[in-house]
XYZ file of C-alpha atoms in Angstrom:
447
model
C 33.757 4.864 150.322
C 32.947 1.530 152.214
C 35.601 -0.006 154.295
C 37.525 -2.832 152.099
C 38.183 -6.151 153.953
C 40.838 -8.336 152.264
C 41.438 -12.035 152.983
C 45.163 -12.143 153.481
C 46.658 -15.794 153.124
C 47.722 -17.216 156.460
C 51.451 -17.098 156.014
C 51.080 -13.308 154.990
C 49.127 -12.809 158.124
C 51.805 -14.705 159.979
C 54.531 -12.634 158.850
C 52.780 -9.266 159.495
C 51.563 -10.461 162.786
C 55.496 -11.445 163.777
C 56.711 -7.947 162.779
C 54.002 -6.093 164.766
C 54.915 -8.112 167.862
C 58.531 -6.585 167.619
C 57.101 -3.306 167.394
C 56.992 -2.805 163.847
C 54.699 -1.544 161.316
C 53.643 -4.149 158.654
C 51.496 -4.171 155.470
C 50.434 -6.192 152.351
C 51.225 -3.806 149.680
C 51.049 -2.980 145.947
C 49.695 -5.568 143.165
C 48.444 -8.132 145.631
C 46.393 -5.012 147.459
C 44.997 -3.912 143.756
C 44.019 -7.365 142.717
C 42.357 -8.165 145.968
C 40.156 -5.352 145.689
C 39.344 -6.300 142.148
C 38.638 -9.799 143.025
C 41.338 -11.152 141.364
C 43.872 -13.908 142.490
C 47.121 -11.984 143.411
C 50.249 -13.640 141.797
C 52.290 -12.834 144.940
C 52.111 -10.844 148.082
C 54.733 -8.419 148.942
C 54.875 -7.132 152.463
C 56.282 -3.644 153.550
C 57.758 -2.733 157.244
C 59.174 -0.194 159.088
C 61.763 -2.890 160.174
C 65.160 -2.436 158.506
C 66.789 -5.397 156.641
C 68.678 -6.580 159.465
C 65.822 -6.339 161.850
C 63.760 -8.393 159.478
C 66.596 -11.263 159.376
C 66.405 -11.398 163.260
C 62.942 -11.785 163.432
C 62.802 -14.761 160.849
C 64.774 -17.668 160.784
C 64.880 -18.779 157.310
C 65.505 -15.612 155.070
C 67.240 -15.074 151.738
C 68.940 -11.578 150.661
C 67.154 -11.034 147.362
C 67.553 -6.955 147.122
C 69.005 -5.984 150.389
C 70.992 -2.934 149.164
C 67.283 -1.802 148.291
C 65.614 -3.073 151.662
C 64.188 -6.149 150.447
C 64.533 -9.465 152.121
C 62.629 -12.865 151.219
C 60.960 -14.505 154.088
C 60.443 -18.120 153.791
C 57.398 -19.396 155.173
C 57.576 -23.402 154.908
C 58.460 -23.490 151.239
C 57.142 -20.217 150.130
C 58.922 -16.878 149.869
C 57.484 -13.651 150.594
C 59.479 -10.333 149.682
C 59.400 -8.147 152.814
C 60.792 -4.644 152.184
C 61.839 -1.776 154.291
C 59.860 1.591 153.878
C 62.242 3.745 151.811
C 62.711 6.884 149.894
C 64.509 6.710 146.383
C 67.386 9.084 145.790
C 68.167 10.417 142.548
C 67.467 8.078 139.408
C 70.640 8.570 137.320
C 69.778 5.938 134.591
C 66.260 6.201 134.359
C 65.450 2.958 136.077
C 67.193 2.510 139.605
C 67.730 5.124 142.118
C 71.418 5.857 143.038
C 70.919 5.322 146.599
C 67.984 4.654 148.808
C 67.082 5.691 152.341
C 65.174 3.658 154.914
C 62.383 5.476 156.613
C 59.776 4.787 159.477
C 56.961 6.331 157.591
C 54.632 4.431 155.349
C 53.191 7.425 153.654
C 57.165 8.247 152.211
C 57.280 4.853 150.763
C 53.699 4.729 149.247
C 54.478 8.205 147.473
C 57.517 6.947 145.468
C 55.413 4.120 143.823
C 54.434 4.033 140.082
C 50.540 4.351 139.950
C 47.748 5.064 142.354
C 46.300 1.269 141.833
C 49.692 0.058 143.024
C 50.342 2.329 146.034
C 47.803 0.968 148.330
C 48.668 -0.999 151.673
C 46.571 -3.209 153.864
C 46.296 -5.141 157.154
C 43.794 -6.428 158.886
C 44.204 -4.073 162.181
C 44.327 -0.593 160.184
C 42.627 -1.816 156.956
C 43.155 -0.047 153.692
C 46.050 2.623 153.679
C 45.150 4.838 150.454
C 46.664 8.123 150.313
C 46.330 8.608 146.515
C 42.987 7.690 145.517
C 43.925 4.203 144.143
C 40.446 2.675 145.444
C 38.469 5.437 143.329
C 40.937 4.915 140.513
C 40.337 1.193 140.597
C 36.270 2.021 140.189
C 36.709 4.318 137.319
C 39.106 2.158 135.663
C 41.863 4.633 135.394
C 45.675 4.196 135.348
C 47.265 7.417 136.759
C 50.497 8.200 138.250
C 51.144 8.965 142.197
C 51.920 12.556 142.092
C 53.531 14.100 139.347
C 53.594 11.672 136.226
C 56.755 13.413 134.314
C 58.652 12.863 137.907
C 57.560 9.062 138.118
C 58.320 8.449 134.370
C 61.694 10.486 134.411
C 62.967 8.143 137.765
C 61.913 4.902 135.762
C 61.026 4.824 132.141
C 60.110 1.347 132.173
C 56.702 2.793 134.021
C 55.882 4.086 130.589
C 55.621 0.576 129.243
C 53.967 -0.559 132.409
C 51.259 2.021 131.951
C 50.267 0.746 128.713
C 50.587 -3.074 129.894
C 48.099 -2.455 133.040
C 45.585 -0.712 130.852
C 45.742 -3.805 128.804
C 45.549 -6.350 131.604
C 42.610 -4.516 133.417
C 40.627 -2.966 130.574
C 41.743 0.684 131.963
C 42.261 3.922 130.199
C 45.187 6.179 131.058
C 44.508 9.465 132.634
C 45.015 12.437 130.722
C 48.362 14.024 132.424
C 49.736 10.473 132.589
C 49.218 9.568 129.098
C 50.772 12.892 128.225
C 54.002 12.608 130.165
C 54.216 8.821 128.867
C 53.976 10.397 125.036
C 56.513 13.092 126.035
C 59.027 10.822 127.700
C 58.767 7.939 125.367
C 62.044 8.315 123.970
C 63.773 7.419 127.324
C 62.952 3.754 127.070
C 66.206 3.275 125.149
C 67.566 3.346 128.619
C 65.634 0.072 129.426
C 67.166 -3.269 129.060
C 66.029 -5.638 126.424
C 64.892 -8.194 129.293
C 62.666 -5.814 131.009
C 61.052 -4.592 127.711
C 60.477 -8.418 126.487
C 58.471 -9.133 129.922
C 56.227 -5.888 129.589
C 55.696 -6.460 125.822
C 54.664 -10.163 126.457
C 52.406 -9.366 129.327
C 50.715 -6.711 127.165
C 50.412 -9.221 124.273
C 48.724 -12.023 126.278
C 46.554 -9.669 128.249
C 42.697 -9.462 127.528
C 43.321 -6.110 125.576
C 46.075 -6.617 123.096
C 44.803 -3.669 120.951
C 46.677 -1.704 123.566
C 49.450 -1.820 121.113
C 47.835 0.742 119.239
C 48.451 3.162 122.397
C 51.863 2.255 122.453
C 52.017 3.160 118.770
C 50.096 6.488 119.178
C 52.341 7.165 122.371
C 55.798 6.601 120.212
C 56.714 3.771 122.433
C 56.794 1.259 119.554
C 59.017 3.501 117.705
C 61.625 2.924 120.268
C 61.114 -0.874 121.437
C 59.506 -2.054 118.225
C 60.196 0.228 115.157
C 59.149 -2.560 112.719
C 55.314 -2.163 114.156
C 55.456 1.364 113.169
C 56.589 0.435 109.587
C 53.546 -2.148 109.239
C 51.105 0.968 110.644
C 52.519 2.872 107.458
C 51.834 -0.003 105.156
C 48.388 0.056 103.343
C 46.802 -3.163 101.549
C 44.994 -2.450 98.440
C 43.576 -5.771 97.939
C 40.160 -7.269 98.319
C 41.205 -9.568 100.850
C 42.106 -6.948 103.423
C 40.330 -3.741 104.972
C 42.838 -2.506 107.248
C 46.560 -1.477 107.062
C 49.137 -4.260 108.075
C 49.549 -2.789 111.495
C 45.634 -2.750 112.313
C 45.352 -6.004 110.690
C 47.851 -7.433 113.040
C 45.905 -6.028 115.833
C 42.801 -7.471 114.945
C 44.736 -10.916 114.561
C 45.869 -10.435 117.845
C 42.227 -9.986 119.205
C 40.995 -13.149 117.390
C 43.610 -15.411 118.974
C 43.715 -16.939 122.287
C 45.890 -15.653 124.887
C 48.969 -17.914 124.491
C 52.699 -16.334 124.389
C 53.548 -18.400 121.512
C 50.379 -17.917 119.527
C 50.195 -13.989 120.220
C 54.051 -13.606 119.218
C 53.557 -15.420 115.969
C 50.505 -13.394 115.430
C 52.403 -10.113 116.275
C 55.259 -10.981 113.732
C 53.312 -13.076 111.016
C 52.970 -9.980 108.493
C 56.295 -7.892 109.503
C 57.673 -8.713 106.235
C 54.874 -7.162 104.303
C 56.351 -3.477 104.237
C 59.704 -4.616 102.475
C 57.754 -7.059 100.029
C 55.058 -5.082 99.113
C 54.569 -4.491 95.253
C 51.752 -2.661 93.072
C 49.965 -3.570 89.955
C 49.669 -0.937 87.084
C 45.857 -1.239 88.490
C 46.575 -0.175 91.988
C 46.469 -3.784 93.229
C 49.038 -4.615 96.060
C 51.089 -7.802 96.564
C 52.984 -9.367 99.089
C 54.288 -12.343 97.503
C 56.549 -14.387 99.710
C 56.282 -11.940 102.576
C 56.432 -14.851 104.963
C 60.131 -15.162 104.256
C 60.877 -11.608 105.480
C 58.423 -11.910 108.573
C 60.295 -15.147 109.747
C 63.819 -13.224 109.364
C 62.293 -9.872 111.312
C 60.827 -12.335 114.176
C 64.183 -13.768 114.648
C 65.954 -10.532 114.566
C 63.545 -8.957 117.090
C 63.342 -11.925 119.141
C 67.224 -12.005 119.504
C 67.265 -8.308 120.312
C 64.926 -8.529 122.854
C 66.735 -11.573 124.427
C 64.017 -14.311 123.909
C 64.797 -17.937 124.780
C 66.040 -20.065 121.918
C 62.636 -22.502 122.330
C 60.459 -19.522 121.729
C 62.272 -18.433 118.966
C 62.471 -21.573 117.218
C 58.674 -21.969 117.469
C 57.603 -18.524 116.727
C 59.497 -18.187 113.746
C 58.565 -21.610 112.369
C 54.844 -20.325 112.788
C 55.406 -16.925 111.399
C 57.284 -18.628 108.249
C 54.177 -21.237 107.585
C 51.393 -19.067 108.598
C 50.311 -18.390 104.921
C 51.013 -22.107 103.884
C 47.894 -23.634 102.243
C 46.689 -26.890 101.209
C 43.229 -28.352 100.411
C 41.531 -30.376 102.833
C 43.269 -33.653 101.640
C 44.464 -36.114 104.023
C 47.746 -36.914 101.821
C 48.781 -33.071 101.425
C 47.747 -32.593 105.102
C 50.306 -35.152 106.095
C 52.895 -33.464 104.360
C 52.063 -30.219 105.811
C 52.238 -31.907 109.284
C 55.585 -33.244 108.325
C 56.896 -29.721 107.348
C 55.380 -27.726 110.172
C 55.622 -30.479 112.719
C 52.728 -32.313 114.989
C 53.387 -30.428 117.927
C 53.065 -27.242 116.186
C 50.278 -27.936 113.588
C 47.357 -27.085 116.092
C 48.917 -23.684 116.493
C 49.275 -23.108 112.719
C 45.466 -23.793 112.326
C 44.691 -21.268 115.000
C 47.025 -18.699 113.206
C 45.398 -19.551 109.826
C 41.985 -18.832 111.503
C 43.021 -15.495 113.430
C 44.446 -14.221 110.378
C 41.548 -15.021 108.228
C 39.157 -13.439 110.935
C 41.041 -10.122 110.736
C 40.778 -9.759 106.984
C 37.951 -8.331 104.703
C 34.634 -10.381 103.912
C 35.821 -11.359 100.553
C 35.439 -15.081 100.290
C 35.748 -15.297 103.969
C 33.083 -18.423 104.396
C 35.391 -20.288 101.859
C 38.604 -19.687 103.421
C 36.984 -20.911 107.115
C 35.612 -23.988 105.572
C 39.014 -25.018 104.041
C 40.698 -24.482 107.403
C 38.079 -26.521 109.158
C 38.698 -29.085 106.586
C 42.289 -29.301 107.134
C 41.508 -29.224 110.816
C 39.377 -32.242 110.237
C 42.072 -34.189 108.214
C 44.602 -33.673 110.999
C 42.340 -34.887 113.789
C 41.743 -38.003 111.645
C 45.852 -38.472 111.040
C 46.276 -38.062 114.758
C 43.253 -40.529 115.817
C 44.718 -42.942 113.191
C 48.187 -42.656 114.436
C 49.291 -42.073 110.866
C 53.089 -41.468 110.594
C 54.002 -37.860 109.683
C 57.899 -37.913 110.882
C 60.830 -40.227 110.893
C 60.372 -41.023 114.737
C 57.026 -42.448 114.001
C 58.521 -44.653 111.202
C 58.064 -48.156 111.914
C 61.771 -48.887 111.660
C 64.772 -47.015 112.921
C 68.478 -46.579 112.070
C 69.321 -49.603 114.216
C 66.834 -51.918 112.623
C 68.469 -50.948 109.380
C 71.826 -51.851 110.523
C 70.668 -55.154 112.213
C 69.443 -55.751 108.459
C 72.765 -55.339 107.052
C 72.798 -51.648 106.018
C 75.946 -49.825 106.621
C 75.654 -46.624 108.900
C 76.341 -43.420 106.783
C 74.926 -40.809 104.756
C 73.143 -43.465 102.594
C 71.160 -44.574 105.503
C 69.672 -41.192 106.094
C 68.557 -40.934 102.355
C 67.002 -44.293 102.777
C 65.073 -43.396 105.875
C 63.849 -40.267 104.293
C 62.776 -42.094 100.943
C 60.941 -44.657 103.393
C 58.985 -41.685 104.793
C 58.055 -40.434 101.734
C 56.558 -43.480 100.916
C 54.753 -43.561 104.231
C 53.504 -40.022 103.622
C 52.045 -40.942 100.423
C 50.425 -44.213 101.819
C 50.299 -44.798 105.727
C 49.409 -48.374 105.321
C 53.082 -49.006 104.187
C 54.238 -48.196 107.681
C 54.824 -51.750 108.742
C 58.416 -53.125 109.731
C 58.402 -56.005 107.459
C 57.856 -54.025 104.321
C 59.731 -51.154 105.387
C 62.992 -53.458 105.786
C 62.529 -55.376 102.695
C 62.039 -51.953 100.831
C 65.128 -50.521 102.618
C 67.379 -53.605 101.386
C 66.190 -53.131 97.850
C 67.281 -49.389 98.118
C 70.544 -50.196 99.309
C 71.584 -52.657 96.390
C 70.491 -50.022 93.914
């Protein structure tokens, strides 16, 4: 195999050089080496060294103790931080996530063999070139995710690696090596030991990857049964309707593939039909219905996102999009204005993308009509935006202060008057004129 040359950033070279000048080994290690070989831009650069944490701190003037008990010190090069970690051997893993203790070692090989996958267990510096003891480069060429050493041992040490294996498959378009896959399936149940925050982070990375269909691998291996049992229920729910050709779970995965890799959009797509298993009814002729399933999907999306410790802004946006994902109106400006008022101007473009992805993941039944309808609504929305038509109280040509100045007392009635004015303007945007609205408000106040 040809000798790999990696262009290390200047600051990384400077840190490695400074450590080597003091007689220590130092290498760029892990994901940055993997991404560089693949021709991808590394997100961050990690460095591993034979220097102990206190020695690292003596060599560099500006450092932060980020994980000093595990040998990690962040070295600041100008305003940028680089994690520098001492070669280490991990002790026993008691909780399926963290080693009870770590021992520092002077041997790079000892450090690399404790890492998760071969493609993440390579080190590099300009002087020594690539150190690849476990066939990582070959696995990169073959497109394989394979554990370093014994897969069961690696997954027993840290159960999160089971989900990471699927996530890397999704991000890189790789397949899992057979023994790695077997061990992942056998030990999937141990993911119960992993914190919600860690699960959330890996799940989102999987969802926004180029291959969100790896959700099906997570389901096959029993991973979703632990981290997202609601997905398993979707996989068990068939859709006996001309509009669909897949079960609810496979339809969801198809919809994920048809929407761009945006966090809010992919999460909304994951949850949009989650209420269907609970809302399914069957006609005597064998036709399935899922009336009002969006209500159940919204409720489940909130429950799951809270369980996985998502932030409130994500929960608000995603649950609203899930609730309205099936909300339809003909391409009529007046009706579209009302829809924008309900859904929100900021979320309406997302709503349109969700409607389109949902449609493309259904059967061909009336597909052209559905697409034409969505495109018509999108055109109406664009015209509403271009012409600056009012769709919310904040775009109304009068404010509460204007009404107070016009002699209307503050209180609940003012809110009712503002909403009544908005109703008029939603019907006829031409009426969004300050003078007209103040006159209307004064009339309403006297009623």
